PDB file of C-alpha atoms in Angstrom:
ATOM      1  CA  UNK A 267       0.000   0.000   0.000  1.00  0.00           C
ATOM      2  CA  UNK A 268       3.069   2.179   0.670  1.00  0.00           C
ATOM      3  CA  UNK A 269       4.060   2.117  -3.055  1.00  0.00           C
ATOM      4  CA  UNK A 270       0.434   2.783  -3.974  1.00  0.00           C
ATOM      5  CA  UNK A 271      -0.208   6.094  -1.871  1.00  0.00           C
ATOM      6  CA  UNK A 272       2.793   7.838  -2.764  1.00  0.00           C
ATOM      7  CA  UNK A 273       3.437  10.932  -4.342  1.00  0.00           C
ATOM      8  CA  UNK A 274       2.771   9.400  -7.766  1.00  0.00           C
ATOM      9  CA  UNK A 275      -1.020   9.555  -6.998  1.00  0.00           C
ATOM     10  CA  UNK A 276      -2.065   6.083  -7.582  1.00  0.00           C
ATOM     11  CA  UNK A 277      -5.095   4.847  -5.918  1.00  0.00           C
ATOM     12  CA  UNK A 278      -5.316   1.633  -4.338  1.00  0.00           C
ATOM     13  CA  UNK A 279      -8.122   0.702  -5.287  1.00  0.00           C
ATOM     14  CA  UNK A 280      -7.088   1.745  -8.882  1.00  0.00           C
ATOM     15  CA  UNK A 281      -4.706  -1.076  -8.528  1.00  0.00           C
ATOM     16  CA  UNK A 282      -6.966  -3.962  -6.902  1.00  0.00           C
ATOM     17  CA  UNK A 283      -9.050  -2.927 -10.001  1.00  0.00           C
ATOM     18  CA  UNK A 284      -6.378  -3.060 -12.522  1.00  0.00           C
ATOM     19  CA  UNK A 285      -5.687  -6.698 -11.041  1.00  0.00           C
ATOM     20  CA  UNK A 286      -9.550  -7.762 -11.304  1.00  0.00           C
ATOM     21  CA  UNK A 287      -9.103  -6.955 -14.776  1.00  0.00           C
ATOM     22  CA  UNK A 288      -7.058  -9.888 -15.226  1.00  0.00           C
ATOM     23  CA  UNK A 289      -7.626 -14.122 -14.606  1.00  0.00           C
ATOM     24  CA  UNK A 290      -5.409 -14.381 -11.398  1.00  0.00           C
ATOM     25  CA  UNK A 291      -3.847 -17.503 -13.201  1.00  0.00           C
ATOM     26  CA  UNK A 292      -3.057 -15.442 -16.246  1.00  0.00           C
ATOM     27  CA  UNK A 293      -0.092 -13.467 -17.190  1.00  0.00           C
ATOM     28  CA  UNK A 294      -0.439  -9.605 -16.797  1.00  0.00           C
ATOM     29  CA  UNK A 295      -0.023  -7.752 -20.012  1.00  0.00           C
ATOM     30  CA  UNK A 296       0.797  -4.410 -18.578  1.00  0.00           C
ATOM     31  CA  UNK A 297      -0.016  -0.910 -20.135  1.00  0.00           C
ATOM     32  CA  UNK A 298       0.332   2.059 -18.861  1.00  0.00           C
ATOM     33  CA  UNK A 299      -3.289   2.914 -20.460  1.00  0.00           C
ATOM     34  CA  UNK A 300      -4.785  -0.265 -18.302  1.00  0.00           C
ATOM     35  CA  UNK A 301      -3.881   1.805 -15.388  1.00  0.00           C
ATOM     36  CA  UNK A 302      -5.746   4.742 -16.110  1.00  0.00           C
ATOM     37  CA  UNK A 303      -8.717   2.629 -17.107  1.00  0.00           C
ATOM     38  CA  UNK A 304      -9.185   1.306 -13.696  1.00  0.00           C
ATOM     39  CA  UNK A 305      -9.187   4.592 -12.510  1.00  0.00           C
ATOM     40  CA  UNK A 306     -11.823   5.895 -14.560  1.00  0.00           C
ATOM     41  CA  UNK A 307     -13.951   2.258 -13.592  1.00  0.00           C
ATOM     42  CA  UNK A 308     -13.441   2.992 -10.313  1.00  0.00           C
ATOM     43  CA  UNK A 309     -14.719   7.045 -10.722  1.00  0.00           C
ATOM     44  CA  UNK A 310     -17.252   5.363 -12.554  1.00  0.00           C
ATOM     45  CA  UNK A 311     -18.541   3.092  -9.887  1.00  0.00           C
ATOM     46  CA  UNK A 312     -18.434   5.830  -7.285  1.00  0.00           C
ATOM     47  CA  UNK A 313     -20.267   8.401  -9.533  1.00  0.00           C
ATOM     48  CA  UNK A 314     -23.178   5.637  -9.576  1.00  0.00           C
ATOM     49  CA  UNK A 315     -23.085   5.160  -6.142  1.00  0.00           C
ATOM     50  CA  UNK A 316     -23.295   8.729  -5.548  1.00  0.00           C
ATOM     51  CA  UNK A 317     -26.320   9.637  -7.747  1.00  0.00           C
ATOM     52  CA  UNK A 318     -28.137   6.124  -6.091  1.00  0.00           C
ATOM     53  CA  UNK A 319     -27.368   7.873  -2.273  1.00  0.00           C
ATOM     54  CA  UNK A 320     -28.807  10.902  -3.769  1.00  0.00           C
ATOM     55  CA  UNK A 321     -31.969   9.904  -4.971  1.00  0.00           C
ATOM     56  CA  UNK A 322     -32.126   6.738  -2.054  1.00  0.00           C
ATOM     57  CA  UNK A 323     -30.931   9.359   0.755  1.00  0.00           C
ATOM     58  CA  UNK A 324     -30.152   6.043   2.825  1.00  0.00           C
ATOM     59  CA  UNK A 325     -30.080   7.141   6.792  1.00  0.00           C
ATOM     60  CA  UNK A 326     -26.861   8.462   8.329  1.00  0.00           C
ATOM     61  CA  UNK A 327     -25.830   7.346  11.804  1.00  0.00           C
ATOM     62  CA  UNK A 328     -26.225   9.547  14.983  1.00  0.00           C
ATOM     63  CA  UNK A 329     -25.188   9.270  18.441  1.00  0.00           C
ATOM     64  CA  UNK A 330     -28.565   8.658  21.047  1.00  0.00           C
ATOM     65  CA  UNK A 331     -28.214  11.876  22.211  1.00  0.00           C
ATOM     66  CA  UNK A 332     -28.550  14.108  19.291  1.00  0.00           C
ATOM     67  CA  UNK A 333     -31.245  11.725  18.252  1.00  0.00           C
ATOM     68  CA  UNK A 334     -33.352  12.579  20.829  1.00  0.00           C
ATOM     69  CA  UNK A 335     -33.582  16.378  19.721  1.00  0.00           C
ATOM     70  CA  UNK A 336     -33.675  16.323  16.311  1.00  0.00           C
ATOM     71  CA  UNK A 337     -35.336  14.044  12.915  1.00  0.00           C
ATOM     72  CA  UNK A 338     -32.187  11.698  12.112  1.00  0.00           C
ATOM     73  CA  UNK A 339     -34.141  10.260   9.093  1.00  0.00           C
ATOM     74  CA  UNK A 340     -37.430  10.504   7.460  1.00  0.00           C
ATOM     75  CA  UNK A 341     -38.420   7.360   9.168  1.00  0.00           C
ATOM     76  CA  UNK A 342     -37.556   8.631  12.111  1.00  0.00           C
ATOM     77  CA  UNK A 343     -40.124  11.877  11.703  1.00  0.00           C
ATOM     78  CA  UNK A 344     -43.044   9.070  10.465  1.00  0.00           C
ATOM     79  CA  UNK A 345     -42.470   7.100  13.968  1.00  0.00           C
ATOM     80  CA  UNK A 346     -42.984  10.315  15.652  1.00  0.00           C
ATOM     81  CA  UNK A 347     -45.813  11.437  13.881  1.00  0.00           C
ATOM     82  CA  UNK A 348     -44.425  14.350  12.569  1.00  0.00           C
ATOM     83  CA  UNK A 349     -44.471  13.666   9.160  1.00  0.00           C
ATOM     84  CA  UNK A 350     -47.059  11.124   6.818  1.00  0.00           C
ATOM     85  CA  UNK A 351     -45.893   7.537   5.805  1.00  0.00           C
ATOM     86  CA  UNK A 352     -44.745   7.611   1.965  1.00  0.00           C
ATOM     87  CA  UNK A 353     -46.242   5.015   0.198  1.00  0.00           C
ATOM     88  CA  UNK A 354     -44.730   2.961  -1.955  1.00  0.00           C
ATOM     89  CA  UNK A 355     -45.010   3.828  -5.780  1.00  0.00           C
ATOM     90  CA  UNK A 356     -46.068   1.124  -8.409  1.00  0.00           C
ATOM     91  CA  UNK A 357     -42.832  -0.129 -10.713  1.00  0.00           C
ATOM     92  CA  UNK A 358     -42.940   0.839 -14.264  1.00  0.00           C
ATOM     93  CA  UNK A 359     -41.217  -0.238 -16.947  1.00  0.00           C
ATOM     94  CA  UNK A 360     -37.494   1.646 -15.994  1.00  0.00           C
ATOM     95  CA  UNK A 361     -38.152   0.340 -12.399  1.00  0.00           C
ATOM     96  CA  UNK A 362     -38.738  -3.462 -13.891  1.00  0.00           C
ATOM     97  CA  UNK A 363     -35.510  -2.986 -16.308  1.00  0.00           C
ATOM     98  CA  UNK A 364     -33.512  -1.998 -13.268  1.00  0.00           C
ATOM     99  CA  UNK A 365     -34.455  -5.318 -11.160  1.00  0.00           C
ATOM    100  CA  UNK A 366     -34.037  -7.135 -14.307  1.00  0.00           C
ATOM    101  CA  UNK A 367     -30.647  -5.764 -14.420  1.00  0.00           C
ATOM    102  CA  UNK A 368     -29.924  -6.931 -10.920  1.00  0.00           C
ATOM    103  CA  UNK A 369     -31.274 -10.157 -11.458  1.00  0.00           C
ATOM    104  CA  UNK A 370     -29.191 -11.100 -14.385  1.00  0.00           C
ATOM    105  CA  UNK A 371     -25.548  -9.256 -12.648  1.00  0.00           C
ATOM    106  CA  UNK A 372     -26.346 -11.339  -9.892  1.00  0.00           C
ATOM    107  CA  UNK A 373     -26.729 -14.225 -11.764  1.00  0.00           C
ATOM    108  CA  UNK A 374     -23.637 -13.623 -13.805  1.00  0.00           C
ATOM    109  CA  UNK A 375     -21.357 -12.443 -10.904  1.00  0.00           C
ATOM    110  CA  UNK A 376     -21.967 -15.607  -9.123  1.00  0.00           C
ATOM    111  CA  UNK A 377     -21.263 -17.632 -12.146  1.00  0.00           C
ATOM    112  CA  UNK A 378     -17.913 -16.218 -12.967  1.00  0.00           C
ATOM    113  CA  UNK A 379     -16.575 -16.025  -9.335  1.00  0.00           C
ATOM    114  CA  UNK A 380     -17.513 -19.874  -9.010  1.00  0.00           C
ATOM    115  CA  UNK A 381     -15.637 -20.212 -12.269  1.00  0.00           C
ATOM    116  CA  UNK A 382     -12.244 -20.595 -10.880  1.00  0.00           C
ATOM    117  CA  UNK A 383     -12.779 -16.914  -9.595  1.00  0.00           C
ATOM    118  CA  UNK A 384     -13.544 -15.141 -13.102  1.00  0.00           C
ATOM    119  CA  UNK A 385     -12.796 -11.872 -12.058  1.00  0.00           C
ATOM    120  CA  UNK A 386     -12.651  -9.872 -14.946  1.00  0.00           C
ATOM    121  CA  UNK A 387     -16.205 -11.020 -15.844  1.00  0.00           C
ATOM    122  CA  UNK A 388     -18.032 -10.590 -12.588  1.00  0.00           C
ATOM    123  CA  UNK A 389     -16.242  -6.702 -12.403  1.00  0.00           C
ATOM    124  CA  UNK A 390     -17.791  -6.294 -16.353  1.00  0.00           C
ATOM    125  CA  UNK A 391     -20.964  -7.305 -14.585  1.00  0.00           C
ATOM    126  CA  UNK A 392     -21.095  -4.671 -11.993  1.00  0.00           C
ATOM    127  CA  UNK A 393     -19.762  -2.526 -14.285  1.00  0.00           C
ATOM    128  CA  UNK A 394     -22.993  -2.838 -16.381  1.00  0.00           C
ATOM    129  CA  UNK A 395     -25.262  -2.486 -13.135  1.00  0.00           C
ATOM    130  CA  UNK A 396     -23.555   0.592 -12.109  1.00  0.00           C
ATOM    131  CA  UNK A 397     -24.656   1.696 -15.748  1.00  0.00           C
ATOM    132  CA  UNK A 398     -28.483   1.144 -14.977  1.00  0.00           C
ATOM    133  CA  UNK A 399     -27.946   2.494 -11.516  1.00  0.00           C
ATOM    134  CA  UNK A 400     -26.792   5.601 -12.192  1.00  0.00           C
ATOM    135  CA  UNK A 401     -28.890   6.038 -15.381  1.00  0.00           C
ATOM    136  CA  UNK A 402     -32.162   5.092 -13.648  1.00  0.00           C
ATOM    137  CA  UNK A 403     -31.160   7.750 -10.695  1.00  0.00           C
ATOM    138  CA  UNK A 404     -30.423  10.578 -13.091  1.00  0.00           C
ATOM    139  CA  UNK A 405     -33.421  10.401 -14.870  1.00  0.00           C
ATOM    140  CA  UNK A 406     -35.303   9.621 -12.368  1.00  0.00           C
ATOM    141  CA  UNK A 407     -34.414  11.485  -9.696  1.00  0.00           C
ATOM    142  CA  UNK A 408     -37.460  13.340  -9.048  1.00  0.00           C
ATOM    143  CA  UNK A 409     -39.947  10.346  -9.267  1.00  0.00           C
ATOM    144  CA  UNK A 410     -37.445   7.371  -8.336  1.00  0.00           C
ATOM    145  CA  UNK A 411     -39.346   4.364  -6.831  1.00  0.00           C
ATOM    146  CA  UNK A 412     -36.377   3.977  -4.113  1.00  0.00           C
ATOM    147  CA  UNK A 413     -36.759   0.331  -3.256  1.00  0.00           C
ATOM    148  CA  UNK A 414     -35.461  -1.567  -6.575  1.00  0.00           C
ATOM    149  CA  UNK A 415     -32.612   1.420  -6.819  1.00  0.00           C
ATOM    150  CA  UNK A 416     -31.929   1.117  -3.280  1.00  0.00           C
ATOM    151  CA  UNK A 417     -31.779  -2.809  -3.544  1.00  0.00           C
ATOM    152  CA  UNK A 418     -29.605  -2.782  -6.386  1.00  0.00           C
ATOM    153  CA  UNK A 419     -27.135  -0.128  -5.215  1.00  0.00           C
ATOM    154  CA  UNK A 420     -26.557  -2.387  -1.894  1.00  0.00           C
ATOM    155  CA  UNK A 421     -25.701  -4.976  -3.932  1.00  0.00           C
ATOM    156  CA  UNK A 422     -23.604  -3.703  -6.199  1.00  0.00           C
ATOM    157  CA  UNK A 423     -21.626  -2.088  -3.056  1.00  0.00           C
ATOM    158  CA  UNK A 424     -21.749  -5.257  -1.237  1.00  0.00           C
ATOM    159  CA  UNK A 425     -19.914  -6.461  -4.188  1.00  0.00           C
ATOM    160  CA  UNK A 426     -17.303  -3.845  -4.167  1.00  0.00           C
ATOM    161  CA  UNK A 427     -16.327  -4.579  -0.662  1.00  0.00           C
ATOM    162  CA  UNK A 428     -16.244  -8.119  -1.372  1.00  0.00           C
ATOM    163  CA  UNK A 429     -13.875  -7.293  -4.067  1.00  0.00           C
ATOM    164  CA  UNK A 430     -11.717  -5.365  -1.637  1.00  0.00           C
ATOM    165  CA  UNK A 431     -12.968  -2.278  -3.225  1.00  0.00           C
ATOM    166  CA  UNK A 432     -14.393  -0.876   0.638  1.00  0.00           C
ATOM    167  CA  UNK A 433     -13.449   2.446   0.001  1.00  0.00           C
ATOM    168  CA  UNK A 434     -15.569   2.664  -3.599  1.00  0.00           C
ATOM    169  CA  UNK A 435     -18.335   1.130  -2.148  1.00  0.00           C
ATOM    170  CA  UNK A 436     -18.179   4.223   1.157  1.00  0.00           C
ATOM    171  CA  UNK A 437     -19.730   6.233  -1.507  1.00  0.00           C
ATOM    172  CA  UNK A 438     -23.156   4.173  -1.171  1.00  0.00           C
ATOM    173  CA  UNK A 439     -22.779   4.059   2.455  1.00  0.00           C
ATOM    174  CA  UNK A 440     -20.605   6.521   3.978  1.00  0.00           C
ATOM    175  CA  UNK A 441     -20.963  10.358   2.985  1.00  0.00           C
ATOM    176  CA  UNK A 442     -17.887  11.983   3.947  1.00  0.00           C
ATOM    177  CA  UNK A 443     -16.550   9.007   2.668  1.00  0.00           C
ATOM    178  CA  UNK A 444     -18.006   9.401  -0.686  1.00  0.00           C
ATOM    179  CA  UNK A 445     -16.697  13.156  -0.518  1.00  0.00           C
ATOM    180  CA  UNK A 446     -13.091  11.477  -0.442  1.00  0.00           C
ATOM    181  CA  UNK A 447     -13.783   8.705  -2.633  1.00  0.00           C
ATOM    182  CA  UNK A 448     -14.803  11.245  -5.531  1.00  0.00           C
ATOM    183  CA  UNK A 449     -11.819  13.623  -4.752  1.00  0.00           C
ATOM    184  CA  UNK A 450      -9.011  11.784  -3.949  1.00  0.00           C
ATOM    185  CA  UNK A 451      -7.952  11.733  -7.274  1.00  0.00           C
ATOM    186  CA  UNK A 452      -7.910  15.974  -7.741  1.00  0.00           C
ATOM    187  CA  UNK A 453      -4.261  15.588  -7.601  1.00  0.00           C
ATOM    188  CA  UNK A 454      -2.875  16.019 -10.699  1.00  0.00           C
ATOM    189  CA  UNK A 455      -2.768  12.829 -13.141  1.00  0.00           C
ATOM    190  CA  UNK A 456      -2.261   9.786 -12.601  1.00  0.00           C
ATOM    191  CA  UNK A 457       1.403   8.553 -11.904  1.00  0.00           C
ATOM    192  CA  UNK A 458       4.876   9.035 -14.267  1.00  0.00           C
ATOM    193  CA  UNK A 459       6.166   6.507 -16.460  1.00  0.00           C
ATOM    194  CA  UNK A 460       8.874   5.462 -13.793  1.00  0.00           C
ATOM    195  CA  UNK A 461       6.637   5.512 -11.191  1.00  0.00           C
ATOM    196  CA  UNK A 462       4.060   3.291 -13.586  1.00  0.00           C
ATOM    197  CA  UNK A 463       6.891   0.847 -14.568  1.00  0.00           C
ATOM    198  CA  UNK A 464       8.140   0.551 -10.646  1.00  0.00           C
ATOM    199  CA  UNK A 465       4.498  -0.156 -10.008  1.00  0.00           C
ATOM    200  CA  UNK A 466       4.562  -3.121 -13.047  1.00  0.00           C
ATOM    201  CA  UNK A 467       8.144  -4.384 -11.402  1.00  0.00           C
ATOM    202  CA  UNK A 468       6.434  -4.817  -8.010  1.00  0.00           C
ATOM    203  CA  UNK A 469       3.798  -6.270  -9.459  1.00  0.00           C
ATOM    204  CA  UNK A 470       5.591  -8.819 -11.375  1.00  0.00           C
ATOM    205  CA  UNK A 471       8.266  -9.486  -8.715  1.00  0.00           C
ATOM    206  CA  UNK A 472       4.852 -10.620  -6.191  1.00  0.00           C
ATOM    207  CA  UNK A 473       3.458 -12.784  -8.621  1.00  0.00           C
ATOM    208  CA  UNK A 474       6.843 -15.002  -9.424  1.00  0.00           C
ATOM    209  CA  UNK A 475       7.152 -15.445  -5.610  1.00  0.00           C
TER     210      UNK A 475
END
């Protein structure tokens, strides 16, 4: 991790991406484009995460205390009687394409990973769900049914963190995280060509161990 957060400004989870990319049997074929790929996966992922929080507003945690004078969540308010119950709105047709969506990722995500741990085709397949995601919660971010996007968006950060990807997947579940996630990379670029090809020597040096 040491080599990874250094001044070159490569993201860790950049890397652990870059590596999902390939069969962990296989032999790396290492370009300095693959690198920046990741990176822009992994902005990806967190920008879908983001607009899913938006829309979902999922519940922050408070300490008792401050609970007890203020409305910590929505459902908080409804308990209390201070505000109606929303009822839930019927799925349409973009609701029923976004559980489809889920339904097939989680399909194919458990089919590659029991594949002699398929990688690269499970991350494709949350790549495609963070796709819906984040299309269903732009457009519909003023009428969003919130279950199916809130179900999916759990499980595609679930997934993340399973992947080792915990810091990604914040942006569903942490704010301030998410803030960090989405900025960490405002430092210019992404690393030099020494600092790519020492990252490619370490790489290769752990795998012929």
């Amino acid at each position: 991790r040491d080599l990874l957060d250094g001044p070159e400004g490569v993201h860790p989870e950049d890397f652990r991406l870059f590596c999902a990319s390939h069969r962990y049997k296989s032999t790396v074929n290492y370009a300095r484009a693959q690198l920046a790929e990741a990176r822009r996966l992994r902005l990806e992922l967190v920008a879908a995460l983001q607009a899913a929080r938006d829309v979902c507003n999922p519940p922050t945690v408070v300490r008792a205390e401050e609970d007890d004078d203020t409305d910590a969540t929505h459902a908080t308010a409804v308990r209390r009687g201070r505000l109606p119950p929303v009822l839930p709105k019927r799925l349409a047709v973009d609701e029923t394409t976004l559980l489809d969506t889920l339904s097939a990722v989680r399909r194919d995500v458990r089919t590659a990973l029991l594949d002699d741990l398929d990688t690269p085709t499970a991350v494709a397949a949350l790549q495609k769900l963070a796709a819906r995601v984040r299309g269903y919660a732009v457009m519909r971010s003023r009428d969003a049914v919130p279950e199916p996007l809130q179900e999916a968006a759990t499980y595609l950060a679930d997934s993340l963190r399973d992947l080792g990807l915990a810091e990604t997947a914040d942006a569903w579940y942490v704010a301030a995280a998410a803030g960090a996630s989405a900025t960490a990379d405002a430092v210019p670029g992404s690393a030099s060509g020494g600092d790519a090809d020492a990252l490619l020597e370490a790489l290769v040096d752990f795998r012929s161990r």
